[in-house]
Amino acid sequence: MTGPEIEGSLAGAPADDVVAVAATCKARILEREGIAMFLALHDARPGRALRITDETVLAEGRRLADLFDHYRSGLAVAALDAALRDAAVEGDATDATPADLDPTGAAELIDILVVLSDQHLRARPESSSNGDS
Amino acid sequence: MSITTPDTQRTAFSSGAFLRVVNWHNTPEAERATLRSELAWYASRYDPVRPEDLDRLFDTGRWHGTKPGFIPSFYDGYLNNFTVAAPVCDELGLTAWFFPPTGFLSVPADEQRAYADAHDIDLVDEERHQTTLAMTWEHVEVISRRHVIAGHTAHHTQARHVVTGQDADREVLTPVRQIEEVTGRRPPAFAWLYGTPFDRDSAAGRALLDAGIRYAVSNTAYQRIAD
């Protein structure tokens, strides 16, 4: 499929240059732009679990998981490159705790979700015929 | 089990347990047209999600709508969320979720800039010298007639900084009680600064349960924590 209807959707093709997409996402102005995110649903009640039975949602979930793998792999390669670069530079000692350095506690996962969601959820009204409907 | 690993996220996605969310903070007047066109784009493809829709999904495992669901979220209680975001959502028939840190709402106007700077509430340049920066409690009541008001602490606080009973009362129980008094509804959801996930064994997690919160909202998940 091609065309504006699948842009910004799970039906769209995954981005080839994941690192470039990640760089674009980093440049977004978080304080005034809408940041799209695919989030997980979890049932944290004791003894409970969420079991989706809706086939349409399950099919979307499988596609989402495949796309997640694609972006995870792409970012893992980039992270390895960055780690190799950092290893060649002596860093400064710091008193910062892990929570100070990553207050979200999920930096790696968030990076994947941001890129995935930018490509398959972020609004693209400029390319749509019904963006103002 | 940590829910913030790529493996757990993938498992949730592959089993259909996912949600589409779009998070905004400031929605200044200069961005009104952009915001409207983006929200119209979402509205043409997705149905808004109300708390009772999430409850039903967790209860039945089935999504009731004809289109997938999505949640437009507006964080930090900016006045521009009341003057711009809420009216645009109203116009489009969208249900949005607003997460105001309640302490910001109660700060006198002439102290709001300093308060924002001290509490990780980022301001946009064109509004830095505006007389008022935060929405009021009256605005919260108006928004709540068509939208969801969720908890976001009193003073824009991280979960790890809620340690004592006093902390829990100040950052969770009191804000939740204030929102319920003003809107007539207990906030269904709560998010910490930096979106850390629910931890049942922490003082912060216990406070959410004590406050009757149903959904803990993090950067990576919506967690159903209570009936």
Coordinates of C-alpha atoms in Angstrom, one line a residue:
Chain A
M1 CA 0.0 0.0 0.0
T2 CA 1.1 3.5 -0.6
G3 CA -0.4 7.0 -0.2
P4 CA -1.4 9.4 2.6
E5 CA -3.8 7.0 4.3
I6 CA -1.0 4.7 5.5
E7 CA 1.5 7.5 6.4
G8 CA 1.8 7.6 10.1
S9 CA 0.1 4.3 10.5
L10 CA 1.1 0.7 11.3
A11 CA 0.5 -0.1 7.7
G12 CA 3.4 2.1 6.6
A13 CA 6.8 0.7 5.7
P14 CA 9.4 0.9 8.4
A15 CA 12.0 3.7 8.0
D16 CA 15.2 2.5 6.5
D17 CA 17.5 5.0 8.2
V18 CA 16.5 4.5 11.9
V19 CA 19.4 6.7 13.1
A20 CA 18.3 9.6 11.0
V21 CA 14.7 9.3 12.4
A22 CA 16.1 9.2 15.9
A23 CA 18.1 12.4 15.2
T24 CA 15.0 14.1 13.9
C25 CA 13.0 13.1 17.0
K26 CA 15.8 14.4 19.3
A27 CA 15.4 17.8 17.6
R28 CA 11.7 18.1 18.3
I29 CA 10.7 20.8 20.8
L30 CA 9.1 18.7 23.5
E31 CA 7.5 21.7 25.2
R32 CA 5.3 22.7 22.3
E33 CA 4.9 19.7 20.1
G34 CA 2.7 16.7 20.4
I35 CA 4.8 13.6 21.0
A36 CA 3.1 10.4 19.8
M37 CA 3.7 7.3 21.8
F38 CA 2.6 3.7 21.6
L39 CA 2.3 2.6 25.2
A40 CA 1.8 -0.9 26.7
L41 CA -1.2 -1.8 28.7
H42 CA -0.5 -3.8 31.9
D43 CA -2.8 -5.2 34.5
A44 CA -0.9 -4.7 37.8
R45 CA -3.7 -5.9 40.0
P46 CA -2.7 -9.0 42.0
G47 CA -3.7 -12.1 40.2
R48 CA -5.0 -10.3 37.1
A49 CA -3.8 -10.2 33.5
L50 CA -5.0 -8.4 30.5
R51 CA -5.9 -10.8 27.7
I52 CA -6.9 -9.1 24.4
T53 CA -9.3 -11.3 22.4
D54 CA -10.2 -8.9 19.7
E55 CA -8.7 -10.2 16.5
T56 CA -8.3 -6.8 14.9
V57 CA -6.4 -5.5 17.8
L58 CA -4.3 -8.7 18.0
A59 CA -3.3 -8.3 14.3
E60 CA -2.4 -4.7 14.9
G61 CA -0.3 -5.8 17.9
R62 CA 1.6 -8.3 15.9
R63 CA 2.4 -5.7 13.3
L64 CA 3.4 -3.3 16.0
A65 CA 5.7 -5.9 17.6
D66 CA 7.4 -6.5 14.2
L67 CA 8.0 -2.8 13.8
F68 CA 9.3 -2.5 17.3
D69 CA 11.9 -5.2 16.5
H70 CA 12.9 -3.2 13.4
Y71 CA 13.6 0.0 15.3
R72 CA 15.1 -1.7 18.3
S73 CA 17.7 -3.4 16.0
G74 CA 18.4 -0.1 14.2
L75 CA 19.0 1.8 17.4
A76 CA 21.0 -1.0 18.9
V77 CA 23.5 -0.7 16.1
A78 CA 23.7 3.1 16.6
A79 CA 24.1 2.6 20.4
L80 CA 27.0 0.2 19.8
D81 CA 28.7 2.7 17.5
A82 CA 28.2 5.4 20.2
A83 CA 29.6 3.2 22.9
L84 CA 32.7 2.5 20.9
R85 CA 33.2 6.2 20.4
D86 CA 32.7 6.9 24.1
A87 CA 35.2 4.2 25.0
A88 CA 37.9 6.1 23.2
V89 CA 37.2 9.3 25.4
E90 CA 38.0 9.5 29.0
G91 CA 34.9 10.7 30.9
D92 CA 34.8 12.9 33.9
A93 CA 34.0 11.4 37.3
T94 CA 30.5 12.2 38.4
D95 CA 28.5 12.0 41.6
A96 CA 25.3 11.5 39.7
T97 CA 23.2 8.4 40.6
P98 CA 21.6 6.2 37.9
A99 CA 18.3 7.9 38.8
D100 CA 19.9 11.3 38.2
L101 CA 21.2 10.2 34.8
D102 CA 18.0 8.5 33.7
P103 CA 15.1 9.7 35.8
T104 CA 12.7 7.8 33.6
G105 CA 14.4 4.5 34.3
A106 CA 13.6 3.4 30.8
A107 CA 15.8 5.5 28.5
E108 CA 16.6 2.7 26.1
L109 CA 12.9 1.6 25.7
I110 CA 11.7 5.2 25.4
D111 CA 14.2 5.9 22.6
I112 CA 12.7 2.9 20.6
L113 CA 9.1 4.0 21.3
V114 CA 9.8 7.6 20.3
V115 CA 11.2 6.5 16.9
L116 CA 8.5 3.9 16.3
S117 CA 5.7 6.2 17.2
D118 CA 7.2 9.1 15.2
Q119 CA 7.0 6.9 12.1
H120 CA 3.8 5.1 12.7
L121 CA 1.6 7.3 14.8
R122 CA 2.6 11.0 14.6
A123 CA 0.0 13.1 12.8
R124 CA 0.8 14.1 9.2
P125 CA -2.0 16.5 8.3
E126 CA 0.1 18.1 5.6
S127 CA 0.0 14.9 3.6
S128 CA -3.6 14.1 4.2
S129 CA -6.7 15.1 2.3
N130 CA -8.9 14.8 5.4
G131 CA -6.6 16.2 8.0
D132 CA -9.0 19.0 8.6
S133 CA -12.2 17.0 8.5
Chain B
M1 CA 9.0 -7.9 37.0
S2 CA 10.1 -4.7 35.4
I3 CA 7.7 -3.4 32.7
T4 CA 10.3 -1.0 31.3
T5 CA 12.4 -3.3 29.3
P6 CA 12.2 -3.7 25.6
D7 CA 11.3 -7.4 26.0
T8 CA 8.3 -6.8 28.2
Q9 CA 7.1 -4.0 25.9
R10 CA 7.3 -6.2 22.9
T11 CA 5.4 -8.9 24.7
A12 CA 2.6 -6.5 25.5
F13 CA 2.5 -5.2 21.9
S14 CA 2.5 -8.6 20.3
S15 CA -0.5 -9.7 22.5
G16 CA -2.5 -6.6 21.5
A17 CA -2.1 -4.8 24.9
F18 CA -1.2 -1.4 23.6
L19 CA -2.6 2.1 23.5
R20 CA -2.0 5.1 21.3
V21 CA -1.2 8.3 23.2
V22 CA -0.1 11.8 22.1
N23 CA 1.5 14.0 24.8
W24 CA 1.5 17.8 24.7
H25 CA 2.8 20.2 27.3
N26 CA 2.5 23.9 26.2
T27 CA -0.2 24.6 23.7
P28 CA 0.4 28.3 23.0
E29 CA -1.9 30.4 20.8
A30 CA 0.8 30.5 18.1
E31 CA 0.4 26.7 17.7
R32 CA -3.4 26.7 17.7
A33 CA -3.7 26.0 13.9
T34 CA -1.1 23.3 14.0
L35 CA -2.7 21.7 17.1
R36 CA -6.1 21.7 15.4
S37 CA -4.9 20.2 12.2
E38 CA -3.0 17.5 14.1
L39 CA -5.9 16.7 16.4
A40 CA -8.3 16.6 13.4
W41 CA -5.9 14.1 11.7
Y42 CA -6.1 11.9 14.7
A43 CA -9.8 12.3 15.1
S44 CA -10.3 11.1 11.5
R45 CA -8.5 7.9 12.3
Y46 CA -9.0 7.1 15.9
D47 CA -11.7 7.3 18.6
P48 CA -10.9 9.1 21.9
V49 CA -10.5 6.9 24.9
R50 CA -12.5 7.6 28.1
P51 CA -11.7 6.0 31.4
E52 CA -14.7 3.7 31.2
D53 CA -13.5 2.6 27.7
L54 CA -10.2 1.5 29.3
D55 CA -12.1 -0.2 32.1
R56 CA -14.1 -2.1 29.5
L57 CA -11.0 -3.2 27.6
F58 CA -9.4 -4.5 30.7
D59 CA -12.6 -6.3 31.7
T60 CA -13.5 -7.9 28.4
G61 CA -10.3 -7.9 26.3
R62 CA -12.2 -6.3 23.5
W63 CA -12.1 -2.8 22.1
H64 CA -15.7 -1.5 21.5
G65 CA -15.1 1.2 19.0
T66 CA -15.1 1.1 15.2
K67 CA -11.8 2.9 15.1
P68 CA -8.7 2.3 17.3
G69 CA -8.5 4.4 20.4
F70 CA -6.1 7.2 21.3
I71 CA -5.6 9.6 24.2
P72 CA -4.6 13.2 23.6
S73 CA -2.9 14.2 26.9
F74 CA -2.0 17.7 28.1
Y75 CA 0.5 18.0 30.9
D76 CA 1.4 20.6 33.6
G77 CA -1.6 22.8 34.0
Y78 CA -0.7 25.6 31.7
L79 CA -3.2 28.3 31.1
N80 CA -2.8 27.7 27.4
N81 CA -4.2 24.1 27.9
F82 CA -7.4 25.8 29.0
T83 CA -7.4 28.6 26.4
V84 CA -6.2 26.6 23.4
A85 CA -6.1 22.9 23.8
A86 CA -9.5 22.3 25.5
P87 CA -11.5 24.5 23.1
V88 CA -9.8 22.8 20.1
C89 CA -10.7 19.3 21.5
D90 CA -14.2 20.5 22.2
E91 CA -14.6 21.7 18.7
L92 CA -13.4 18.3 17.3
G93 CA -15.5 16.3 19.8
L94 CA -12.4 14.7 21.3
T95 CA -12.0 13.6 24.9
A96 CA -8.6 14.7 26.2
W97 CA -6.8 13.8 29.5
F98 CA -5.3 16.8 31.4
F99 CA -2.6 16.2 34.0
P100 CA -2.1 19.4 36.1
P101 CA 0.3 19.6 39.0
T102 CA -2.2 21.0 41.5
G103 CA 0.3 23.2 43.4
F104 CA 0.9 25.3 40.2
L105 CA -2.8 26.1 40.1
S106 CA -2.7 27.6 43.6
V107 CA 0.3 29.8 43.1
P108 CA -0.4 33.6 42.9
A109 CA 0.0 34.9 39.4
D110 CA 3.0 37.0 40.1
E111 CA 4.8 34.0 41.6
Q112 CA 4.0 31.5 38.8
R113 CA 7.1 32.1 36.7
A114 CA 9.4 31.5 39.6
Y115 CA 7.4 28.5 40.6
A116 CA 7.5 27.0 37.1
D117 CA 11.3 27.6 36.9
A118 CA 11.8 25.8 40.2
H119 CA 9.6 22.9 39.5
D120 CA 10.5 21.6 36.0
I121 CA 7.5 23.3 34.4
D122 CA 9.0 24.6 31.1
L123 CA 7.6 27.8 29.7
V124 CA 7.6 28.9 26.0
D125 CA 9.4 32.1 25.3
E126 CA 6.4 34.0 24.1
E127 CA 4.6 33.4 27.4
R128 CA 7.4 33.9 29.9
H129 CA 6.3 37.4 30.7
Q130 CA 2.6 36.7 30.5
T131 CA 0.7 37.9 33.7
T132 CA -0.7 34.4 34.3
L133 CA 0.8 31.1 33.3
A134 CA -1.3 28.4 35.1
M135 CA -4.9 27.5 34.7
T136 CA -7.1 28.1 37.7
W137 CA -9.3 25.7 39.7
E138 CA -12.3 27.2 38.0
H139 CA -10.7 26.3 34.6
V140 CA -10.2 22.7 35.9
E141 CA -13.9 22.5 36.7
V142 CA -14.9 23.7 33.2
I143 CA -12.5 21.4 31.5
S144 CA -13.7 18.4 33.5
R145 CA -17.2 18.8 32.1
R146 CA -16.0 17.2 28.8
H147 CA -12.6 15.9 29.6
V148 CA -10.6 13.8 32.1
I149 CA -8.7 15.4 34.9
A150 CA -5.9 13.2 36.1
G151 CA -3.4 13.5 38.9
H152 CA 0.2 14.7 38.3
T153 CA 1.3 15.4 41.9
A154 CA 1.1 18.7 43.7
H155 CA 4.5 20.1 42.9
H156 CA 5.6 18.2 39.9
T157 CA 7.4 15.6 41.9
Q158 CA 9.3 12.4 41.1
A159 CA 8.0 9.2 42.7
R160 CA 11.4 8.5 44.3
H161 CA 11.0 11.7 46.3
V162 CA 7.8 10.5 48.0
V163 CA 9.1 8.6 51.0
T164 CA 7.2 9.6 54.1
G165 CA 3.5 9.7 54.9
Q166 CA 3.7 13.5 54.8
D167 CA 5.1 13.3 51.2
A168 CA 2.3 11.0 50.2
D169 CA -0.3 13.2 51.6
R170 CA 1.1 16.4 50.0
E171 CA 1.9 14.9 46.5
V172 CA -0.9 12.3 46.1
L173 CA -3.7 12.3 48.6
T174 CA -4.3 16.0 48.7
P175 CA -4.1 16.7 45.0
V176 CA -6.5 13.8 44.3
R177 CA -8.9 15.0 47.0
Q178 CA -8.8 18.6 45.6
I179 CA -9.5 17.4 42.0
E180 CA -12.4 15.3 43.2
E181 CA -13.8 18.2 45.2
V182 CA -13.7 20.5 42.2
T183 CA -14.7 18.1 39.5
G184 CA -17.0 15.7 41.4
R185 CA -15.0 12.8 40.1
R186 CA -11.9 11.1 41.5
P187 CA -9.0 11.2 39.0
P188 CA -8.9 7.8 37.3
A189 CA -5.2 8.1 36.5
F190 CA -2.0 9.6 37.9
A191 CA 1.4 10.3 36.5
W192 CA 4.7 11.1 38.2
L193 CA 7.2 13.6 37.0
Y194 CA 9.4 11.8 34.4
G195 CA 6.7 9.1 34.1
T196 CA 8.2 6.4 36.3
P197 CA 6.1 3.3 36.5
F198 CA 4.0 2.1 39.4
D199 CA 5.8 0.2 42.2
R200 CA 3.4 -1.4 44.6
D201 CA 6.2 -1.8 47.2
S202 CA 7.2 1.9 47.3
A203 CA 5.6 4.7 49.4
A204 CA 4.7 6.4 46.1
G205 CA 2.9 3.3 44.8
R206 CA 1.1 2.7 48.1
A207 CA -0.1 6.3 48.0
L208 CA -1.7 5.8 44.6
L209 CA -3.6 2.8 45.9
D210 CA -4.6 4.7 49.1
A211 CA -5.9 7.5 46.9
G212 CA -8.1 5.2 44.8
I213 CA -6.3 5.7 41.6
R214 CA -7.1 3.1 38.9
Y215 CA -4.4 3.8 36.3
A216 CA -0.8 4.6 36.8
V217 CA 0.5 6.4 33.7
S218 CA 4.2 6.1 32.9
N219 CA 6.3 6.9 29.9
T220 CA 5.9 3.5 28.5
A221 CA 2.6 2.1 29.8
Y222 CA -0.9 2.5 31.3
Q223 CA -1.0 0.2 34.3
R224 CA -4.3 -0.8 35.8
I225 CA -3.6 -0.8 39.5
A226 CA -7.0 -1.0 41.2
D227 CA -10.6 -1.8 40.4

